[in-house]
Coordinates of C-alpha atoms and ligand atoms in Angstrom, one line a residue:
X1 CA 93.6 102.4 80.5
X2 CA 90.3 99.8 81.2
X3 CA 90.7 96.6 78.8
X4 CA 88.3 95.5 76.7
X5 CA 85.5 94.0 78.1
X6 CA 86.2 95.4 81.8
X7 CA 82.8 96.2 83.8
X8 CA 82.4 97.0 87.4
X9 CA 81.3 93.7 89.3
X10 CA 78.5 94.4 91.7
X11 CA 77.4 91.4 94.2
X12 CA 75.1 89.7 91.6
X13 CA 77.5 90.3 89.2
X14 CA 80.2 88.3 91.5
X15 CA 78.1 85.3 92.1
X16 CA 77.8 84.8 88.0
X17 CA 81.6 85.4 87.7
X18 CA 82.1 82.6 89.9
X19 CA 79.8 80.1 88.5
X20 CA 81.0 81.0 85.1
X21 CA 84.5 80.0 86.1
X22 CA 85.0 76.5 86.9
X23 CA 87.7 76.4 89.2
X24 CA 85.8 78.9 91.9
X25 CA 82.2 77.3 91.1
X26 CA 83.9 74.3 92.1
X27 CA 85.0 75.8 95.7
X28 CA 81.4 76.8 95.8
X29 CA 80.5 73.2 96.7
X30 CA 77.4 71.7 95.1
X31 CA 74.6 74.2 96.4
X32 CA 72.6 76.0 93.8
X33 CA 74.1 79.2 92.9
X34 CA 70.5 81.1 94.3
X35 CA 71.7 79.3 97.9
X36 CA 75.1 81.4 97.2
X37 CA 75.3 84.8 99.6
X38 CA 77.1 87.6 98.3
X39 CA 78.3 90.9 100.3
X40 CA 80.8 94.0 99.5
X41 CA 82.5 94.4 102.9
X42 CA 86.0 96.4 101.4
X43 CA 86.6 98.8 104.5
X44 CA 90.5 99.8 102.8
X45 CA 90.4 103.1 101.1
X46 CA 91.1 101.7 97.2
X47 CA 89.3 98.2 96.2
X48 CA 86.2 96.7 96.4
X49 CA 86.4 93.2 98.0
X50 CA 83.2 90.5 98.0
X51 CA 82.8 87.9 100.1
X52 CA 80.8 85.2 98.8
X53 CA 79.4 82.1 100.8
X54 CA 77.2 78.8 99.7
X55 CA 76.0 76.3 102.6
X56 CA 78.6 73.9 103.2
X57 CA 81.2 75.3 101.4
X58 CA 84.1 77.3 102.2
X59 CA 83.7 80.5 100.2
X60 CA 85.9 82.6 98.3
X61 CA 86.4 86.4 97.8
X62 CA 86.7 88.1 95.2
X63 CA 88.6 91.6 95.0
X64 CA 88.0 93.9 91.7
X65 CA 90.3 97.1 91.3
X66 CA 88.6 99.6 89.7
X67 CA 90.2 102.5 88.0
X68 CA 90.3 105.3 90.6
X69 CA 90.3 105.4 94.4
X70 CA 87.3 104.4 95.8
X71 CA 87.5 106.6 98.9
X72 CA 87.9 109.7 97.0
X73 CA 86.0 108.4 93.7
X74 CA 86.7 109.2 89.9
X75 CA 88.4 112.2 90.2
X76 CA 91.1 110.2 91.5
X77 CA 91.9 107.6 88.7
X78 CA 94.2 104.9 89.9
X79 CA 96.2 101.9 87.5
X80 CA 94.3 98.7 87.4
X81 CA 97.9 97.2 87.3
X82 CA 97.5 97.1 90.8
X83 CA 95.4 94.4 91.0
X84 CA 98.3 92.3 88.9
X85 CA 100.8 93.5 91.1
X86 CA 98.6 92.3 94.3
X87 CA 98.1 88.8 92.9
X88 CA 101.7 88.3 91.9
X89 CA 102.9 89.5 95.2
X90 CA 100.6 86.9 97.0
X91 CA 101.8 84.7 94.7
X92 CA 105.4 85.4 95.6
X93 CA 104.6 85.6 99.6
X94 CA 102.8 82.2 99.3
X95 CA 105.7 80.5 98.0
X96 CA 107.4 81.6 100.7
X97 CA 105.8 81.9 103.7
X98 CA 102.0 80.2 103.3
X99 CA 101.3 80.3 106.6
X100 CA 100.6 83.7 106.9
X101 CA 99.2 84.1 103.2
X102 CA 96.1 83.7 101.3
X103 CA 95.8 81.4 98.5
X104 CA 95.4 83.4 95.0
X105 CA 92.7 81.2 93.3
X106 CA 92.2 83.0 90.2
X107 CA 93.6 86.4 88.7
X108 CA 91.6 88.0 85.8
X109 CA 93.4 90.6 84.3
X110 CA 90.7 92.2 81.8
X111 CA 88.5 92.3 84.4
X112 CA 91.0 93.6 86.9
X113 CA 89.0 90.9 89.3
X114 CA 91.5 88.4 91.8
X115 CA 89.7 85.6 93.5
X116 CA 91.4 84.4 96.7
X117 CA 91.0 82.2 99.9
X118 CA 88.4 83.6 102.2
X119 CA 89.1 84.4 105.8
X120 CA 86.9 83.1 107.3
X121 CA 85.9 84.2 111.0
X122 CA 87.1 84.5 113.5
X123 CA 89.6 85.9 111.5
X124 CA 89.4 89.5 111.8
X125 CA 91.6 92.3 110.9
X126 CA 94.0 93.2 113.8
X127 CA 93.2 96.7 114.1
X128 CA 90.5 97.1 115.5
X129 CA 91.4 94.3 117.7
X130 CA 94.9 95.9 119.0
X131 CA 93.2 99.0 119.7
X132 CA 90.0 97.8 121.7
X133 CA 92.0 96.0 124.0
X134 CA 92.9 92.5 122.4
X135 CA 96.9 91.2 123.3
X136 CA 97.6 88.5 120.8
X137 CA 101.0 87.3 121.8
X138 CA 101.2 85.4 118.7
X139 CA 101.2 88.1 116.6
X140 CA 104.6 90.0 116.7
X141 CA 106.4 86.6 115.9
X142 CA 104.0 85.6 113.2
X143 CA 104.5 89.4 111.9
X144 CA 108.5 88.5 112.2
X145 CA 107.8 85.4 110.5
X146 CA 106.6 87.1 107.3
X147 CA 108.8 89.8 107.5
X148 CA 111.9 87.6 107.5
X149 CA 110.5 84.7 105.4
X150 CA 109.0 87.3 102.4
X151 CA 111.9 90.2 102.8
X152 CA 114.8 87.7 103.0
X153 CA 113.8 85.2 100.1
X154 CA 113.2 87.8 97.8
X155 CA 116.2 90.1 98.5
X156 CA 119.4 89.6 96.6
X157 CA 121.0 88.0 99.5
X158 CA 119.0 85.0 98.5
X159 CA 119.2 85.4 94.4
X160 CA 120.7 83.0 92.5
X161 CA 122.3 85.7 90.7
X162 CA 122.2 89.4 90.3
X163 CA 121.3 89.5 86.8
X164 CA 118.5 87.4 87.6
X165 CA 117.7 89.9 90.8
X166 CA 117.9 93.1 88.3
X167 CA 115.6 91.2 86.0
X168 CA 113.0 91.2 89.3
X169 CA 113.0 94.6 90.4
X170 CA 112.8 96.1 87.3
X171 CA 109.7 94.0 86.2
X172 CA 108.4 94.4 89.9
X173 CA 108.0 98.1 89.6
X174 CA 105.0 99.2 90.3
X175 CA 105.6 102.9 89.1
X176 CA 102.2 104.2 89.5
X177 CA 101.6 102.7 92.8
X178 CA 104.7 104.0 94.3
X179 CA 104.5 107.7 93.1
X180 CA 100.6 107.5 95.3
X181 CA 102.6 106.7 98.1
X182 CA 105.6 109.4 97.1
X183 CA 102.3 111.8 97.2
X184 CA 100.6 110.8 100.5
X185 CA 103.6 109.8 102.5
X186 CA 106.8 111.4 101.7
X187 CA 105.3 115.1 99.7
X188 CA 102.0 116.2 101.0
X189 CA 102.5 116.3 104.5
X190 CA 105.2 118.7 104.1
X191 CA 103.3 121.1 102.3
X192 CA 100.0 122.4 101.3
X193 CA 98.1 119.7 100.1
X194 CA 94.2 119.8 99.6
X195 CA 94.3 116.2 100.5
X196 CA 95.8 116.7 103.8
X197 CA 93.5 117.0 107.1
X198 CA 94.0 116.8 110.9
X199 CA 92.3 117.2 114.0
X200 CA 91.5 121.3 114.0
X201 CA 92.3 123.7 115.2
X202 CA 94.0 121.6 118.3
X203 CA 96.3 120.6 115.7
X204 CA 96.3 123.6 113.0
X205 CA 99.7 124.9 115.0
X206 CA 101.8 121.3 114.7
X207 CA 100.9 121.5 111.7
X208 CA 101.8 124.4 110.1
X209 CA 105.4 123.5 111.9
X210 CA 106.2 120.6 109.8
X211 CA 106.0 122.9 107.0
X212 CA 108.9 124.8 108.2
X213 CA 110.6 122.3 110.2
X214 CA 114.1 122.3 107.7
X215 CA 115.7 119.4 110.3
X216 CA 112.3 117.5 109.4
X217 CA 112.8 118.4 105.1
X218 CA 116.3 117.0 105.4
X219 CA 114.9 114.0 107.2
X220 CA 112.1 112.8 105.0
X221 CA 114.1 113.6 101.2
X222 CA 116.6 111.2 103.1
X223 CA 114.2 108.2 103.5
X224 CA 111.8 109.4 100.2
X225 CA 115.4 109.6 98.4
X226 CA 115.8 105.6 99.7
X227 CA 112.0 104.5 99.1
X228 CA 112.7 105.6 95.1
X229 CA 116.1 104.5 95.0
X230 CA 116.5 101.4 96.9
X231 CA 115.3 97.6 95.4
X232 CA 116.3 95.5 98.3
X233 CA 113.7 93.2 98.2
X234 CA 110.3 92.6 97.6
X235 CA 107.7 94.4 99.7
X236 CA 104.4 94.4 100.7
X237 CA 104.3 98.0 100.7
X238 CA 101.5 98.9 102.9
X239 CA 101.8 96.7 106.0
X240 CA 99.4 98.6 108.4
X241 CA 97.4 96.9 111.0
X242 CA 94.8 96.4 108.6
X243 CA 96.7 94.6 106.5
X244 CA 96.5 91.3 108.9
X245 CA 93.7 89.4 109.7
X246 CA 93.9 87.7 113.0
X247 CA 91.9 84.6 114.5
X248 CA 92.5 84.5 118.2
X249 CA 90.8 81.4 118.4
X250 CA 93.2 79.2 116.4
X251 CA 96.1 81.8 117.1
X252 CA 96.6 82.6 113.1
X253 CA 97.9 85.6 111.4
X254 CA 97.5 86.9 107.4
X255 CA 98.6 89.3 106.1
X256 CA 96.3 90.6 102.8
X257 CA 96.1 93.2 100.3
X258 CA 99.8 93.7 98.7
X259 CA 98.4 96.0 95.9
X260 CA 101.4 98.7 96.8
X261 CA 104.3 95.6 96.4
X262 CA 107.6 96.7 94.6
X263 CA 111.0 96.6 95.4
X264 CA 112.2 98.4 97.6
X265 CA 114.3 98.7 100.9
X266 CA 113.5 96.4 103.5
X267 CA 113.0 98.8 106.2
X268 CA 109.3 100.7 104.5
X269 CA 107.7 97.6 105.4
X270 CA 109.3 96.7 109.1
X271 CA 108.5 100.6 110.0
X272 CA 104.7 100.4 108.3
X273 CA 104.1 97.7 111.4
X274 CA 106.0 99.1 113.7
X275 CA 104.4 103.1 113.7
X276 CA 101.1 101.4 113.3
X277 CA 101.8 99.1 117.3
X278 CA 102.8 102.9 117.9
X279 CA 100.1 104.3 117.3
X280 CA 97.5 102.3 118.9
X281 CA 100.2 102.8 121.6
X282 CA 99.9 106.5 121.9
X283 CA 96.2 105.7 121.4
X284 CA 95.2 103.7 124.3
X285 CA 95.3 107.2 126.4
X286 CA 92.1 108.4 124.5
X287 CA 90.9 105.2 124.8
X288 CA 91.5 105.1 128.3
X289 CA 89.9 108.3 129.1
X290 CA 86.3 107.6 126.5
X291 CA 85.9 103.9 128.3
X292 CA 86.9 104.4 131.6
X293 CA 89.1 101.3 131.1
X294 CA 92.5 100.3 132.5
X295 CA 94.7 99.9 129.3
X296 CA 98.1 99.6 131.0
X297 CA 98.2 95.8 129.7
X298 CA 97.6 97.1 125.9
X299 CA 100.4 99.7 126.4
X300 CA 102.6 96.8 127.9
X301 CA 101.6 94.6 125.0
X302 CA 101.7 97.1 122.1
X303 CA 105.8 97.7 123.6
X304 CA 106.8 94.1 123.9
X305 CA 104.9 93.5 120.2
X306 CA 107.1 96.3 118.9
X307 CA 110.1 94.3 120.4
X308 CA 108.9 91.2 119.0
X309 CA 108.8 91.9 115.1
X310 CA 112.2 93.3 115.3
X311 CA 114.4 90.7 117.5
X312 CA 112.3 88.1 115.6
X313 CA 112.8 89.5 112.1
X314 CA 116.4 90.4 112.9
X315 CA 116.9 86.8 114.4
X316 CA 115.4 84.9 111.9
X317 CA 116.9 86.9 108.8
X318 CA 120.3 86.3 109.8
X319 CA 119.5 82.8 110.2
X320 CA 118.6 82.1 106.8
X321 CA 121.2 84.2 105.7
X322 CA 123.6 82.2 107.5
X323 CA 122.0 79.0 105.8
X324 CA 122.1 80.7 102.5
X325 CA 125.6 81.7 102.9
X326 CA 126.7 77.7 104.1
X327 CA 124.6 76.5 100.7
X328 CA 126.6 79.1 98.2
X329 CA 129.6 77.6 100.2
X330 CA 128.5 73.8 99.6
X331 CA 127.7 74.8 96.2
X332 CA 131.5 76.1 95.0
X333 CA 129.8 79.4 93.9
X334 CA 131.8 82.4 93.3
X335 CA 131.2 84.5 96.4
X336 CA 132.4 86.7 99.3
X337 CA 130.9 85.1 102.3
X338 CA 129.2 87.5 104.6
X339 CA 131.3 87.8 108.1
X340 CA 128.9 87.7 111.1
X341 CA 130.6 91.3 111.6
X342 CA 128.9 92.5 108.2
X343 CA 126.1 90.9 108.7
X344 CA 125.9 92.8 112.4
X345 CA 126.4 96.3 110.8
X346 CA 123.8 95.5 108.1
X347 CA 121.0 94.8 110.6
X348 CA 121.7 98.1 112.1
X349 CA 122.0 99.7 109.7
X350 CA 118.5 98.0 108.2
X351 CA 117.2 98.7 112.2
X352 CA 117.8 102.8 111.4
X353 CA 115.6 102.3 108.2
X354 CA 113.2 100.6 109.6
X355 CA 112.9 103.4 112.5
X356 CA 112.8 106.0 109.7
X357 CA 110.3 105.3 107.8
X358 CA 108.3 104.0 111.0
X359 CA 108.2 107.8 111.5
X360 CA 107.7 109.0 107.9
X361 CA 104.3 107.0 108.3
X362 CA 103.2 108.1 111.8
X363 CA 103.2 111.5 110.5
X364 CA 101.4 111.2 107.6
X365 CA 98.4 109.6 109.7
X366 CA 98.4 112.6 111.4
X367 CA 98.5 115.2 109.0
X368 CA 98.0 113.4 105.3
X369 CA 95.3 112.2 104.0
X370 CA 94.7 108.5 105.1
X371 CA 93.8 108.3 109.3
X372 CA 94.0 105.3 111.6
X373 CA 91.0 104.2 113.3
X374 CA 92.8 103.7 116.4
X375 CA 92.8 107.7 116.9
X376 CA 89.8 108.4 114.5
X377 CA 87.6 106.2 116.2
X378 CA 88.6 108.7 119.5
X379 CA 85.2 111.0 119.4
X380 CA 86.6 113.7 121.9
X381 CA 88.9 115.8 119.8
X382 CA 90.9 117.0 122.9
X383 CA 91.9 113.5 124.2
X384 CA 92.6 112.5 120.3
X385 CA 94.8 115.3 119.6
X386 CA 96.6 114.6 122.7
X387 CA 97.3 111.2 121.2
X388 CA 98.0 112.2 117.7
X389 CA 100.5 115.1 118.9
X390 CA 102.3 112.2 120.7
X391 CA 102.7 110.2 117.3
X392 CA 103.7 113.5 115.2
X393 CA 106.5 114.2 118.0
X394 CA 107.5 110.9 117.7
X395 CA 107.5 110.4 114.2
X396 CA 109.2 113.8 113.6
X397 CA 112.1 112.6 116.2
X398 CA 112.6 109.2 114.0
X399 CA 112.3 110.9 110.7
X400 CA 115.3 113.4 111.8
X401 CA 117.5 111.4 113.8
X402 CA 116.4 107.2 114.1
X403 CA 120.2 106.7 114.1
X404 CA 120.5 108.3 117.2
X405 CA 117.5 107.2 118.4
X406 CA 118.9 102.9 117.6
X407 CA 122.0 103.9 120.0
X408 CA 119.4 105.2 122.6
X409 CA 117.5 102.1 121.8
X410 CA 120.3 99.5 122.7
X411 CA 121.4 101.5 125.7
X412 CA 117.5 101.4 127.5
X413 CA 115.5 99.2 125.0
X414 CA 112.3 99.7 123.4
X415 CA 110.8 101.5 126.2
X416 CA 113.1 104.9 124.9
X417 CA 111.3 105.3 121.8
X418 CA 108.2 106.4 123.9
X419 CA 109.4 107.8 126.9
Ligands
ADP1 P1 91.8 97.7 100.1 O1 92.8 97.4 99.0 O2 90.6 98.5 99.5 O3 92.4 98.3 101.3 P2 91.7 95.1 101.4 O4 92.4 94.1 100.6 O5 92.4 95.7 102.6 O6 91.1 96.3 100.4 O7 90.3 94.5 101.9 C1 89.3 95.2 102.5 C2 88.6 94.4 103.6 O8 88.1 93.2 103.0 C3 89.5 93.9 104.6 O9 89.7 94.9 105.6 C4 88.9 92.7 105.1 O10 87.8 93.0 106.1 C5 88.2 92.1 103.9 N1 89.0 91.1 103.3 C6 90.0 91.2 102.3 N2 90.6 90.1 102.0 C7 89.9 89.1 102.7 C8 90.1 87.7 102.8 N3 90.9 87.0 102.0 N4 89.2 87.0 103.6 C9 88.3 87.7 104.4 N5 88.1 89.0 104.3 C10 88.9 89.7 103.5
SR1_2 C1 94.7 107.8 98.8 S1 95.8 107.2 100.0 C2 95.3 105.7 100.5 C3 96.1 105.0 101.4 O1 95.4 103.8 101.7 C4 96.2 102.7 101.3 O2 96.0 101.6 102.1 C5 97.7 103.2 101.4 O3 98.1 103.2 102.8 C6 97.5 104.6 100.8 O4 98.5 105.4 101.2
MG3 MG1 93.5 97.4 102.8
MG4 MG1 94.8 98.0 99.4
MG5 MG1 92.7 111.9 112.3

């Protein structure tokens, strides 16, 4: 449903919605709103996002949900809740962990409109940077970072009480947002979908296998059967690589657009990063072969990033659940302290998850409808499919079997999941 006195912004319509709204005129500085640059630059398959700019000042965007998808257009209508759900979750994130969030300025919900902190460059978003060669080392630990700072503090382990915790999850639902992602991840690449595409016909045969794969059925209702069920914490709920924005200059990471958030379990968003290193892993082969360039050092990278996000998310988790645990103590509360051996089987357990649904979505960007520019971007369509058959035999490995593949995984580290 559009609210009352909803219209579709377009750049000189954004530049009046900010001078008609004191508190982002006033980040606009004190040059005359015809000084004031305005341009569309959403490259994400939903929103559009402006970035607007006045000498002097530091700038703001300004994101508007409209009410379908733009990549597919009206025929594809989409909740304008989404763009509530988005500014809450920053909100959320912020609180927790603002060093790797945007500031939410303003959130307009009849105009479906959320003004935030711009990004300014050199901040650009990682994927394009990961796949062309770039090896920020800061990034896996500032991905851990977030993961353990936003997962943990919103996850009943940290709750004051469960009631309270219930309370969260069930107004955090984000219904219609979740069944899209049902559709695209966990449904249509299983079946006959008319929104599903891969590279053809290199690919036409691995694909019509998934459809008959039964191992690979039982594997994915598993995880769906989790995604619907579970409300572990609260997620981002599409943490690809072009969800961060990177400067490599000042060594910062943020990570935007939380229009899918919910609760959840912890492990969708840990395995939405780690497919995505995976995949500009497998990628760097095509890469290799259309520049001619030595990409051993991305591979290397792309490996010891994967290793990164989970030691340092497991690490710092259990640290402040540890501290959480020794303030419920202080505090007299009511409570079954965690044992460190508990806390051990969790993480594996959560590790297994995390695996899982790291495959779920490295087949769906093989097969569904949403790509990765890492492989896209890969003109030759005999050196891409020779990446992307990598990432569907991968992903189909973890979908079926990631608890097999964690024992592997402790016995010869990361390096097993792509040998
Ligand atoms: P979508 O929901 O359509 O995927 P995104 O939130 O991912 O939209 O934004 C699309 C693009 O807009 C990003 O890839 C990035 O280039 C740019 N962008 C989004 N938020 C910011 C920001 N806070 N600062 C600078 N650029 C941004
Ligand atoms: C219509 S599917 C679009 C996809 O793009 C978003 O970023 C999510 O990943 C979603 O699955
Ligand atoms: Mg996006
Ligand atoms: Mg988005
Ligand atoms: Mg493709």
């Amino acid at each position: 449903v559009v609210p009352a006195g909803y219209r579709d912004l377009d750049e000189q319509g954004v530049k009046q919605y900010i001078a008609e709204h004191p508190r982002l005129a006033s980040l606009m500085g004190k040059a005359p709103v015809e000084s004031w640059t305005c341009h569309e630059v959403g490259d994400g398959n939903i929103n559009f996002v402006y970035i607007v700019e006045a000498p002097g000042s530091h700038g703001v965007v300004v994101k508007q949900a409209r009410p379908y998808v733009r990549c597919v257009g009206e025929s594809w209508p989409l909740t304008l809740n989404r763009m509530r759900r988005e500014a809450s979750a920053l909100r959320e994130e912020f609180a927790v962990c603002p060093e790797h969030t945007p500031e939410v300025y303003v959130y307009d919900e009849k105009m479906s409109v959320m003004a935030m902190q711009y990004l300014r460059p050199p901040h650009t978003i990682a994927r394009k940077l990961l796949y062309t060669g770039s090896t920020p080392d800061f990034f896996g630990p500032h991905v851990a970072e977030f993961l353990a700072k936003t997962i943990f503090m919103t996850s009943r382990l940290a709750s004051a009480n469960d009631e309270a915790f219930r309370k969260l999850a069930s107004e955090n639902a984000n219904t219609e947002m979740c069944a899209l992602t049902e559709q695209v991840i966990f449904t249509e690449p299983y079946i006959v979908a008319s929104n599903n595409r891969w590279t053809t016909p290199q690919l036409d045969a691995d694909a019509a296998e998934l459809r008959e794969d039964v191992a690979l059925h039982a594997g994915i209702a598993a995880l769906k059967r989790k995604f619907v069920e579970a409300n572990e914490a609260l997620l981002h709920g599409d943490l690809h690589t072009g969800s961060f924005m990177l400067d490599l200059e000042h060594q910062t990471t943020y990570a935007i657009d939380p229009e899918f958030a919910f609760y959840g379990p912890m492990g969708f968003d840990i395995g939405a990063v780690i497919s995505n290193l995976l995949i500009c892993f497998f990628s760097q082969d095509g890469w290799e072969q259309v520049t001619g360039e030595d990409r051993s050092k991305s591979r290397e990278f792309l490996l010891e990033a994967v290793k990164a996000v989970w030691d340092g998310f497991s690490s710092r988790f259990v640290e402040l659940w540890k501290q959480r645990e020794a303030e419920r103590k202080a505090a007299g509360e009511a409570h079954v302290p965690a044992s460190d051996a508990y806390m051990r089987k969790y993480m594996r357990e959560l590790r297994a998850d995390a695996l899982g649904f790291s495959g779920a979505k490295m087949v769906r960007r093989i097969v569904g409808i949403a790509h990765n520019a890492d492989l896209e971007e890969i003109q030759d369509a005999d050196a891409r499919a020779k990446c992307e058959r990598c990432v569907l035999a991968l992903g189909r490995r973890l979908v079926t079997n990631a608890r097999d593949v964690v024992a592997d995984d402790d016995e010869n580290g990361v390096d097993a999941l792509v040998a």
